[in-house]
Backbone as numpy.savetxt, mean C-alpha at the origin, in Angstrom:
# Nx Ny Nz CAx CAy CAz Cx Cy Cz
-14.92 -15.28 2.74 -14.54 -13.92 3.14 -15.74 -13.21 3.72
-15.46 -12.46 4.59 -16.52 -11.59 5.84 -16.75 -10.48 5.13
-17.18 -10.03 4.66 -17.43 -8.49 4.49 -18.54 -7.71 5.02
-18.02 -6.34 5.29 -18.61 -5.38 5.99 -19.77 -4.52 4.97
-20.93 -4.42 5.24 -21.41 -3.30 4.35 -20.74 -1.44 5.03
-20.19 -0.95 4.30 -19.63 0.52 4.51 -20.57 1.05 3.78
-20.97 2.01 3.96 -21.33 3.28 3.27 -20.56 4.26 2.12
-20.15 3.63 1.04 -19.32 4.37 -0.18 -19.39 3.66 -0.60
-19.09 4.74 -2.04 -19.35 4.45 -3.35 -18.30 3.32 -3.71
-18.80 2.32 -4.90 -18.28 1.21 -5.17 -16.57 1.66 -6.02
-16.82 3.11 -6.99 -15.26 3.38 -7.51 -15.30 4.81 -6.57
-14.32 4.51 -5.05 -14.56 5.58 -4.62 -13.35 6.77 -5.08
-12.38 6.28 -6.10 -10.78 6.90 -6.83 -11.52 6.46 -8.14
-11.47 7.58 -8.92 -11.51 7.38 -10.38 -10.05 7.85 -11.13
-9.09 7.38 -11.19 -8.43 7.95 -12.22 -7.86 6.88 -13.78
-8.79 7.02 -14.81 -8.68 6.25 -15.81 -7.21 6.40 -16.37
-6.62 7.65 -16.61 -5.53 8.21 -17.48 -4.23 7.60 -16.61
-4.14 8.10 -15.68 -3.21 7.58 -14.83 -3.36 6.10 -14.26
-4.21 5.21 -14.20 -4.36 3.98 -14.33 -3.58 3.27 -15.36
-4.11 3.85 -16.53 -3.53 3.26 -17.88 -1.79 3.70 -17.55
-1.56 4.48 -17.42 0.39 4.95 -17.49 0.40 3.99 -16.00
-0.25 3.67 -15.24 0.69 2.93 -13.89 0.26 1.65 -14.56
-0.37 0.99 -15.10 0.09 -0.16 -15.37 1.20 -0.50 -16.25
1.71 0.30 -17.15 2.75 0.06 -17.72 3.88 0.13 -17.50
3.59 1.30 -16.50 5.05 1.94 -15.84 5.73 1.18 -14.41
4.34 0.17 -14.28 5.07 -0.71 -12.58 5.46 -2.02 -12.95
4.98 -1.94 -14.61 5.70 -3.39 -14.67 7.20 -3.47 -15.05
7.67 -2.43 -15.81 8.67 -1.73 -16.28 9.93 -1.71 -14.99
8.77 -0.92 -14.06 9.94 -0.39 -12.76 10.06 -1.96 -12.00
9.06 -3.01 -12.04 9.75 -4.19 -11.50 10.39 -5.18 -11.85
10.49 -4.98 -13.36 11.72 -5.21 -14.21 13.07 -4.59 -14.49
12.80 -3.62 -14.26 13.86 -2.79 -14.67 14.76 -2.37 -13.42
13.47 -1.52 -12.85 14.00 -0.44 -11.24 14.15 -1.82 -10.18
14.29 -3.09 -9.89 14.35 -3.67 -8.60 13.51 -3.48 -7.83
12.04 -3.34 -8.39 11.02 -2.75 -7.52 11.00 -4.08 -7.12
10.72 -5.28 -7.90 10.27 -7.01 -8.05 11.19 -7.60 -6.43
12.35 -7.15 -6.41 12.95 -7.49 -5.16 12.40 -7.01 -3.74
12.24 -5.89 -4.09 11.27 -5.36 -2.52 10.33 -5.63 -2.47
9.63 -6.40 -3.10 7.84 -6.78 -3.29 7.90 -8.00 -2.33
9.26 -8.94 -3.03 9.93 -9.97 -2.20 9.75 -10.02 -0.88
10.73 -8.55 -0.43 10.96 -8.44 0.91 9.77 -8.09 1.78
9.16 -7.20 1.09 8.20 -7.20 1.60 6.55 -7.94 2.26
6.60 -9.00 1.38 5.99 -9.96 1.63 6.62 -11.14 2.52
7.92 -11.55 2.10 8.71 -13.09 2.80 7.70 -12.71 4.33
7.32 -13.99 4.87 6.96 -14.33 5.96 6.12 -14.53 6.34
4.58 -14.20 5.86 3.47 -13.48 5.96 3.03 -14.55 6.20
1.83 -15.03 6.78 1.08 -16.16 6.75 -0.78 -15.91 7.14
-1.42 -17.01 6.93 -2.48 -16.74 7.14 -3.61 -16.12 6.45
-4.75 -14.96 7.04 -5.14 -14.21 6.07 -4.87 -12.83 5.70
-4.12 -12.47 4.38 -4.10 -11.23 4.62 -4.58 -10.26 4.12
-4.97 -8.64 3.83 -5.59 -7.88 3.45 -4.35 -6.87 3.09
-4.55 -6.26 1.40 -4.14 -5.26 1.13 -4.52 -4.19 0.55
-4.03 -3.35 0.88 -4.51 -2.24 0.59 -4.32 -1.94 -0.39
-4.92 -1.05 -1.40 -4.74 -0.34 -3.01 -4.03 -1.18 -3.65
-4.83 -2.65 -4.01 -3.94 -3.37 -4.60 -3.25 -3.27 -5.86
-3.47 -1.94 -6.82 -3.12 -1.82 -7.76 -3.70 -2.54 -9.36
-2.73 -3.11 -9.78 -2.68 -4.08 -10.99 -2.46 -5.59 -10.44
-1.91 -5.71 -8.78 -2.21 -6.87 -8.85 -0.33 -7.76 -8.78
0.49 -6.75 -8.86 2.19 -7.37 -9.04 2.26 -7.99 -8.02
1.67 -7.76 -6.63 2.21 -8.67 -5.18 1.52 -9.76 -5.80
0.68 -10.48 -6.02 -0.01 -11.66 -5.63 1.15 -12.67 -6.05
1.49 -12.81 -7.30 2.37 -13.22 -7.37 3.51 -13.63 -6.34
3.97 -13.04 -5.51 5.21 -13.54 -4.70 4.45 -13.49 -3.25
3.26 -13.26 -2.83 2.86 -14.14 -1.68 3.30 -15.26 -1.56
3.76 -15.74 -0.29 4.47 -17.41 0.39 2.70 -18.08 0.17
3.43 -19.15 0.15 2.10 -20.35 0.54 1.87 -20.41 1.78
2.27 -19.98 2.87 1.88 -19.87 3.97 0.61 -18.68 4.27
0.51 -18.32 2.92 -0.92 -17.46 3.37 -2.20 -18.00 2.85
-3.09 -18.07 3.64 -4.35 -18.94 3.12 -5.35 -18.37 2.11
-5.43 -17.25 2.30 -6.35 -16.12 1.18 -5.69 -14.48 1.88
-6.12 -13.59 0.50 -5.86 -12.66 0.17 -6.50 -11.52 -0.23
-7.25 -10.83 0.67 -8.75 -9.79 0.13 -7.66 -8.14 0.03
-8.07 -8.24 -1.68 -7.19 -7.17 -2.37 -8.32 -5.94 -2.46
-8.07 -4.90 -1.95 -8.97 -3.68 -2.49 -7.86 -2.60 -3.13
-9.20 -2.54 -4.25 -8.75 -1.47 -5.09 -9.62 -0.85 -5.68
-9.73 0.65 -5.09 -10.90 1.18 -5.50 -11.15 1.58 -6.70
-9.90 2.19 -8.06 -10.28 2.42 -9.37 -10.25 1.33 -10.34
-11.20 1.60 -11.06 -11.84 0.68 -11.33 -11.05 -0.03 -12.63
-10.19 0.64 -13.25 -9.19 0.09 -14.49 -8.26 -0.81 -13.65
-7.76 -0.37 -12.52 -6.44 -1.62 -12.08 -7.15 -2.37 -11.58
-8.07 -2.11 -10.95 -8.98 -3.52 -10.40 -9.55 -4.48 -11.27
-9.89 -4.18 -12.55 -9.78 -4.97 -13.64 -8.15 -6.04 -13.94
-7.56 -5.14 -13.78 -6.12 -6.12 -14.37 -5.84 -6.79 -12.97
-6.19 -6.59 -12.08 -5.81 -7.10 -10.35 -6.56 -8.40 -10.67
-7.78 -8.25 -11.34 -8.43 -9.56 -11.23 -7.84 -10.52 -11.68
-7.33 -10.09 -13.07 -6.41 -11.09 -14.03 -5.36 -11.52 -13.23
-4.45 -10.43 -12.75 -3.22 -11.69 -11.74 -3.25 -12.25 -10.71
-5.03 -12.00 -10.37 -5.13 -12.95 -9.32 -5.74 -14.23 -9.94
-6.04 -14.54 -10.82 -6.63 -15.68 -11.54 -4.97 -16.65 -11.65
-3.65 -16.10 -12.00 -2.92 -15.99 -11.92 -1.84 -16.96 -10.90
-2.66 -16.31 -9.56 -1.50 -16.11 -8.31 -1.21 -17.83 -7.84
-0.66 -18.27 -6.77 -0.89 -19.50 -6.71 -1.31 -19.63 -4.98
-1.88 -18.09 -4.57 -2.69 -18.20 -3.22 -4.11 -17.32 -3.59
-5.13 -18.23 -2.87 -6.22 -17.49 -3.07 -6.28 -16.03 -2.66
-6.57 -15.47 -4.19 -6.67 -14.14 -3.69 -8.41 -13.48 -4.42
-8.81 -12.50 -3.50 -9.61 -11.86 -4.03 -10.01 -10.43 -3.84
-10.19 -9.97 -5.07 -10.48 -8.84 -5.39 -11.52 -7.72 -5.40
-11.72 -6.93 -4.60 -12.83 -6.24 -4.02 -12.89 -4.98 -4.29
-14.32 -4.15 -4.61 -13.74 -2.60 -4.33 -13.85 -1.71 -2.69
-12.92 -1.06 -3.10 -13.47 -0.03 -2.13 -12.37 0.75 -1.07
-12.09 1.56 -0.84 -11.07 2.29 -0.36 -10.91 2.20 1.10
-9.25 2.71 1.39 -8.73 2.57 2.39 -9.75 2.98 4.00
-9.74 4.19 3.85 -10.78 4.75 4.58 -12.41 4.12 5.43
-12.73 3.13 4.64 -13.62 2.54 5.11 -13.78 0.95 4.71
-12.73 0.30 5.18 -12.42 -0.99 4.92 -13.61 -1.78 4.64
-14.13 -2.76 4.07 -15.63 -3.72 3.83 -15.10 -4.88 4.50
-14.92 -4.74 5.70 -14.60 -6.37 6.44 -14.70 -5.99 7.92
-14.87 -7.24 8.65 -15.07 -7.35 9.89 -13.51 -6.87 10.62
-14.03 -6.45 12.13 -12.88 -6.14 13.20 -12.00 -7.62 13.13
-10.72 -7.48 13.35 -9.90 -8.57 13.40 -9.93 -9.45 12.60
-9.81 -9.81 11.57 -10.29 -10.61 10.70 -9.05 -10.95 10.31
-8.00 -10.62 10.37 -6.71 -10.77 9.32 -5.58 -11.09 10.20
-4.67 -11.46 9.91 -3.24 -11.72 10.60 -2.76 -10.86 9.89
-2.39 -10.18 8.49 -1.48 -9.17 8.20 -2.37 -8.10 7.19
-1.36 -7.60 7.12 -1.88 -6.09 6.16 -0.39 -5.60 5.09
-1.09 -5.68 4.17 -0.08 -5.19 3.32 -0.28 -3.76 2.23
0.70 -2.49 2.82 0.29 -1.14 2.00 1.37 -0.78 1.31
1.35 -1.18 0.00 2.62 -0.93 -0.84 2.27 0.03 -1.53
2.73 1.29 -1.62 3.25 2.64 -2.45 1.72 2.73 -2.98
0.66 3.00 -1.45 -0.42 3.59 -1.66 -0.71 4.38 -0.51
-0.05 4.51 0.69 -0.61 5.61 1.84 -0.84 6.78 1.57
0.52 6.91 0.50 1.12 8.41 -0.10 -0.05 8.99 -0.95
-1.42 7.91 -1.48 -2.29 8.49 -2.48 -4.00 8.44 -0.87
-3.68 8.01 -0.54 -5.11 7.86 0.65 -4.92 9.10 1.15
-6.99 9.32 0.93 -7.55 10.88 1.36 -7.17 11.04 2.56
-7.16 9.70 3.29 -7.64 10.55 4.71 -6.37 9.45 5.28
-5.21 10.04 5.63 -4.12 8.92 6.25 -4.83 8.13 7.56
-4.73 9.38 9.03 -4.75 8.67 9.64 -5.95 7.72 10.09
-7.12 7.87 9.19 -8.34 7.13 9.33 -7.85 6.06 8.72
-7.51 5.78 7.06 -6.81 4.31 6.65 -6.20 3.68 7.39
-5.32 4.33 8.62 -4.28 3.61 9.41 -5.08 3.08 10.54
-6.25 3.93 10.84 -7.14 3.36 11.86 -8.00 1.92 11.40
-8.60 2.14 10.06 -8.97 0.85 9.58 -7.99 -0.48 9.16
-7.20 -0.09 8.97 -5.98 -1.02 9.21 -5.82 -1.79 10.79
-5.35 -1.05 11.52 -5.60 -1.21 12.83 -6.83 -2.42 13.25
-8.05 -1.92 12.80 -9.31 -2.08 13.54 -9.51 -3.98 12.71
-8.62 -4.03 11.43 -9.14 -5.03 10.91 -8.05 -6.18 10.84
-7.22 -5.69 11.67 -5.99 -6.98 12.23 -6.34 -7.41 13.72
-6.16 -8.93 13.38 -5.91 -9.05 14.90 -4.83 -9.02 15.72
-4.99 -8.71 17.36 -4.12 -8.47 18.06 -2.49 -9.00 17.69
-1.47 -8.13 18.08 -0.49 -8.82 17.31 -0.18 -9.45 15.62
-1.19 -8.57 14.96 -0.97 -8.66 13.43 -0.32 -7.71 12.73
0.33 -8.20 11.79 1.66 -7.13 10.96 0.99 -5.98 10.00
1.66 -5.37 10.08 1.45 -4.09 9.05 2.95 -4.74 7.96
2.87 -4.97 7.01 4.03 -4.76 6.22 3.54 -3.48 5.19
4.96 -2.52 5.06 4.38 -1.15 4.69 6.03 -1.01 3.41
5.56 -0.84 2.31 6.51 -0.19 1.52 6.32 1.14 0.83
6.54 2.16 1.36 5.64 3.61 0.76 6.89 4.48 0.61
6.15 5.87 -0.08 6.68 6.95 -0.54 7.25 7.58 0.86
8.20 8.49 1.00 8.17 9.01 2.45 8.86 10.26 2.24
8.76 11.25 3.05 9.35 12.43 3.11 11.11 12.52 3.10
11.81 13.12 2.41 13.02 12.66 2.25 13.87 13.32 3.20
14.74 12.71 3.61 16.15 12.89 4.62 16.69 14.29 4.28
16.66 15.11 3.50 17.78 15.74 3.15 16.81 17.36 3.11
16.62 18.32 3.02 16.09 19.48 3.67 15.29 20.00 2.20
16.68 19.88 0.75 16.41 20.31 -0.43 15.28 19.56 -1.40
15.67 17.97 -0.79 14.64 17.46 -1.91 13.41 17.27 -0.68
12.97 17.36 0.21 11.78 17.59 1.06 11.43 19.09 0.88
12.12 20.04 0.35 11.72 20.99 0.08 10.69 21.26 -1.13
11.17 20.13 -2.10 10.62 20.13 -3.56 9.52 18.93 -3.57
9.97 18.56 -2.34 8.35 17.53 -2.11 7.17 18.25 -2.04
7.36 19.12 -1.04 6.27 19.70 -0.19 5.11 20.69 -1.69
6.39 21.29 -2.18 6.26 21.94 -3.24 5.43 21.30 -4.50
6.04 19.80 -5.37 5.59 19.22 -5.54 4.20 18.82 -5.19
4.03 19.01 -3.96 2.36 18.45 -3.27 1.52 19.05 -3.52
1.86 20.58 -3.37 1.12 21.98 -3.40 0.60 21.81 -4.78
1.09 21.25 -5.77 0.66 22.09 -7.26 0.85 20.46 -8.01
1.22 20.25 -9.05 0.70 19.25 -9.98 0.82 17.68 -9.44
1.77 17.63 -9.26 2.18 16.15 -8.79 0.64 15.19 -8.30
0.11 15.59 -7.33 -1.21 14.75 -7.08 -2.13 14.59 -8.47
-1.71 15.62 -9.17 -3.18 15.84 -10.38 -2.54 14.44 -11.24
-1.17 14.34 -11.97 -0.31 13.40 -12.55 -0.63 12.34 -12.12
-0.43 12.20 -10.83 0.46 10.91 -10.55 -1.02 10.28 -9.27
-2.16 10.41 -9.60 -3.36 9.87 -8.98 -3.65 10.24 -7.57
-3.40 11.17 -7.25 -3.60 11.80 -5.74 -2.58 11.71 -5.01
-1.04 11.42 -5.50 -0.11 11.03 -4.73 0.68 12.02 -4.02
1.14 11.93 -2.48 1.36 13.24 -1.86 2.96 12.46 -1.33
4.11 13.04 -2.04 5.75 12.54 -1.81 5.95 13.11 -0.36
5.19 13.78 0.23 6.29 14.47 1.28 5.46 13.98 2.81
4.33 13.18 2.36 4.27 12.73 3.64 5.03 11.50 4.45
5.04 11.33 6.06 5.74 10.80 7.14 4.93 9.59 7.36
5.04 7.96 6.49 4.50 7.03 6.76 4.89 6.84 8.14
6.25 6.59 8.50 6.77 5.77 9.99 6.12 6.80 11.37
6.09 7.76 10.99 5.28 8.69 11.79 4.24 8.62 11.78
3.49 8.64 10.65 1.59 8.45 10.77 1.24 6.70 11.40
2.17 6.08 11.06 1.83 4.55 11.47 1.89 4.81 13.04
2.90 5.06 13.28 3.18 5.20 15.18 2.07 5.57 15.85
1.46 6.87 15.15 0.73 7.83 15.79 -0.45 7.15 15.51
-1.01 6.43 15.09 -1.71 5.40 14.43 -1.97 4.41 15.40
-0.66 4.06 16.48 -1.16 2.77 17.65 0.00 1.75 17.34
0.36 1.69 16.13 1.35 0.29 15.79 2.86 0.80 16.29
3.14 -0.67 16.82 4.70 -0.77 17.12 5.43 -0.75 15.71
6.48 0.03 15.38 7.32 0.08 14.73 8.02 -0.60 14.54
8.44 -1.73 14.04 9.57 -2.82 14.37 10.67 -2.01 13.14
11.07 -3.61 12.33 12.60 -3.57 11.81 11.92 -2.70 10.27
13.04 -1.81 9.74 12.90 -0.98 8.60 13.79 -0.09 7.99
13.81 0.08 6.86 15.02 0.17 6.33 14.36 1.30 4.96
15.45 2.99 5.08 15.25 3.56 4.14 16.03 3.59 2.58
14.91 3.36 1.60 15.53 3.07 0.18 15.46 4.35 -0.60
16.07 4.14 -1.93 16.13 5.49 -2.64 15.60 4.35 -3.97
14.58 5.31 -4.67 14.39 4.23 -6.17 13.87 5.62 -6.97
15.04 5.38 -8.16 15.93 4.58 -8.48 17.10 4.67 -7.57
18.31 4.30 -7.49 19.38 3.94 -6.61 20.51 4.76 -6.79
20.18 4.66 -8.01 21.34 5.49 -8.30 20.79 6.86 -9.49
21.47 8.22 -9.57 21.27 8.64 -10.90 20.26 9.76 -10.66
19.74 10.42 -11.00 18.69 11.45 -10.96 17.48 11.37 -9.72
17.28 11.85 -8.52 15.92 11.68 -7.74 14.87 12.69 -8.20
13.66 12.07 -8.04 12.67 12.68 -7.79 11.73 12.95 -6.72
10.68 13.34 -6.37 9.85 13.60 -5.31 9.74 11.78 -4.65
9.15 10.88 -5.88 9.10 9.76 -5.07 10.10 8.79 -4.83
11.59 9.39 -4.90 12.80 8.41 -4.41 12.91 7.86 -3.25
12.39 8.63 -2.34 12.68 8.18 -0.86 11.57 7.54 -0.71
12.27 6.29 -0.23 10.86 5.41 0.05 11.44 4.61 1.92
10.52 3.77 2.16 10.85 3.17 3.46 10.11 1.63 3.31
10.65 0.80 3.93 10.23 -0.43 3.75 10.01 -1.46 5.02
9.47 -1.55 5.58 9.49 -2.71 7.39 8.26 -3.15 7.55
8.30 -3.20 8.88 7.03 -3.65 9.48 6.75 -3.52 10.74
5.32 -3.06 11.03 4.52 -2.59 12.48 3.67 -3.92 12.37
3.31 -3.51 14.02 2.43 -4.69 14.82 1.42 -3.90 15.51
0.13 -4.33 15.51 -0.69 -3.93 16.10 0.10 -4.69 17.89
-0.64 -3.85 18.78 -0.32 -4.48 20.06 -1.30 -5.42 20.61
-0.53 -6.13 21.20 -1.35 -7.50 22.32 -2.42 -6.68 22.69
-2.17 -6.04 23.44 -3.28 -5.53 24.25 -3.30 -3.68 24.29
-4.63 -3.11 24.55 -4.60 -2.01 24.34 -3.96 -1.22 25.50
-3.61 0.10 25.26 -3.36 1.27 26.25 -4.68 1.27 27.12
């Protein structure tokens, strides 16, 4: 693996408290909530090398295809990057585990055939710079597969997003912001939009700020503008 020296700090997200409740609570929701199926979808196809973003605790490695050759996981706080290590010891594709945040990727230009940002855009300081380092560290014609939080369809519960954003929700739930426009920041970002599909989780039964979610995949382009 290539890595870049960046300039930042090695835990550039500290959140211990909320670390500890998301590891319990994502293994739960991919048992319970059908999260485990979209992790699926989200991955089927992938090949080569790929890079993800805020890898969490580490649940994708697991259902990576064997068609991918290695796997450079960043995760900048420093409790899930601990348990990330463990399921990558785990996985049955080389994966490895790195720190350091979206914003200033530690790897060379083009380096990757895909990118994978599962239900972390919604917590990154700075969107459209992550989306630029994303960008900068695929090669031409390499995938974005993206499963994130997204601003919701309906006027009332985007109302209680926004709201939500303003006041506790980020402090809770690790910097997480429900009411922003992934398919929009990706576009505006440079990537082709391909095939994608909006989910509600849970599916049925009570929503909250982070129900609306979106799930597909962008392509960097052949060639530039």
């Amino acid at each position: 693996m290539q890595l870049r020296n960046r300039k930042l700090p090695r835990d550039a997200v500290h959140h211990p408290v909320f670390a500890r409740f998301y590891a319990r609570m994502s293994v739960t929701a991919d048992l319970r909530g059908g999260i485990a199926a979209y992790r699926e979808e989200l991955l089927s196809g992938l090949s080569g090398r790929v890079i993800e973003i805020g890898a969490g605790n580490g649940l994708n490695f697991a259902r990576y295809p064997g068609a991918v050759s290695e796997v450079v996981a960043l995760e900048p706080e420093r409790s899930l990057r601990q348990l990330a290590v463990r399921s990558a010891l785990r996985a049955e594709v080389p994966v490895d585990v790195v720190p350091g945040a979206a914003e200033a990727l530690p790897v060379k230009s083009e380096a990757f055939d895909g990118a994978v940002a599962s239900l972390v855009l919604c917590t990154v300081r700075d969107l459209p710079r992550a989306l630029a380092e994303i960008r900068r560290v695929l090669r031409p014609g390499g995938q974005l597969r993206f499963f994130e939080h997204g601003l919701a369809p309906g006027r009332a519960l985007a109302a209680a997003q926004r709201v939500a954003d303003r006041t506790l929700w980020p402090l809770v739930f690790g910097g997480c912001h429900t009411a922003r426009d992934p398919l929009a920041a990706i576009a505006a970002a440079g990537f082709e939009v391909g095939t994608y599909r909006r989910l509600r989780i849970p599916e049925r039964g009570l929503q909250v700020p982070s129900s609306p979610c979106v799930l597909g995949v962008a392509r960097k382009p052949f060639t530039e503008d």
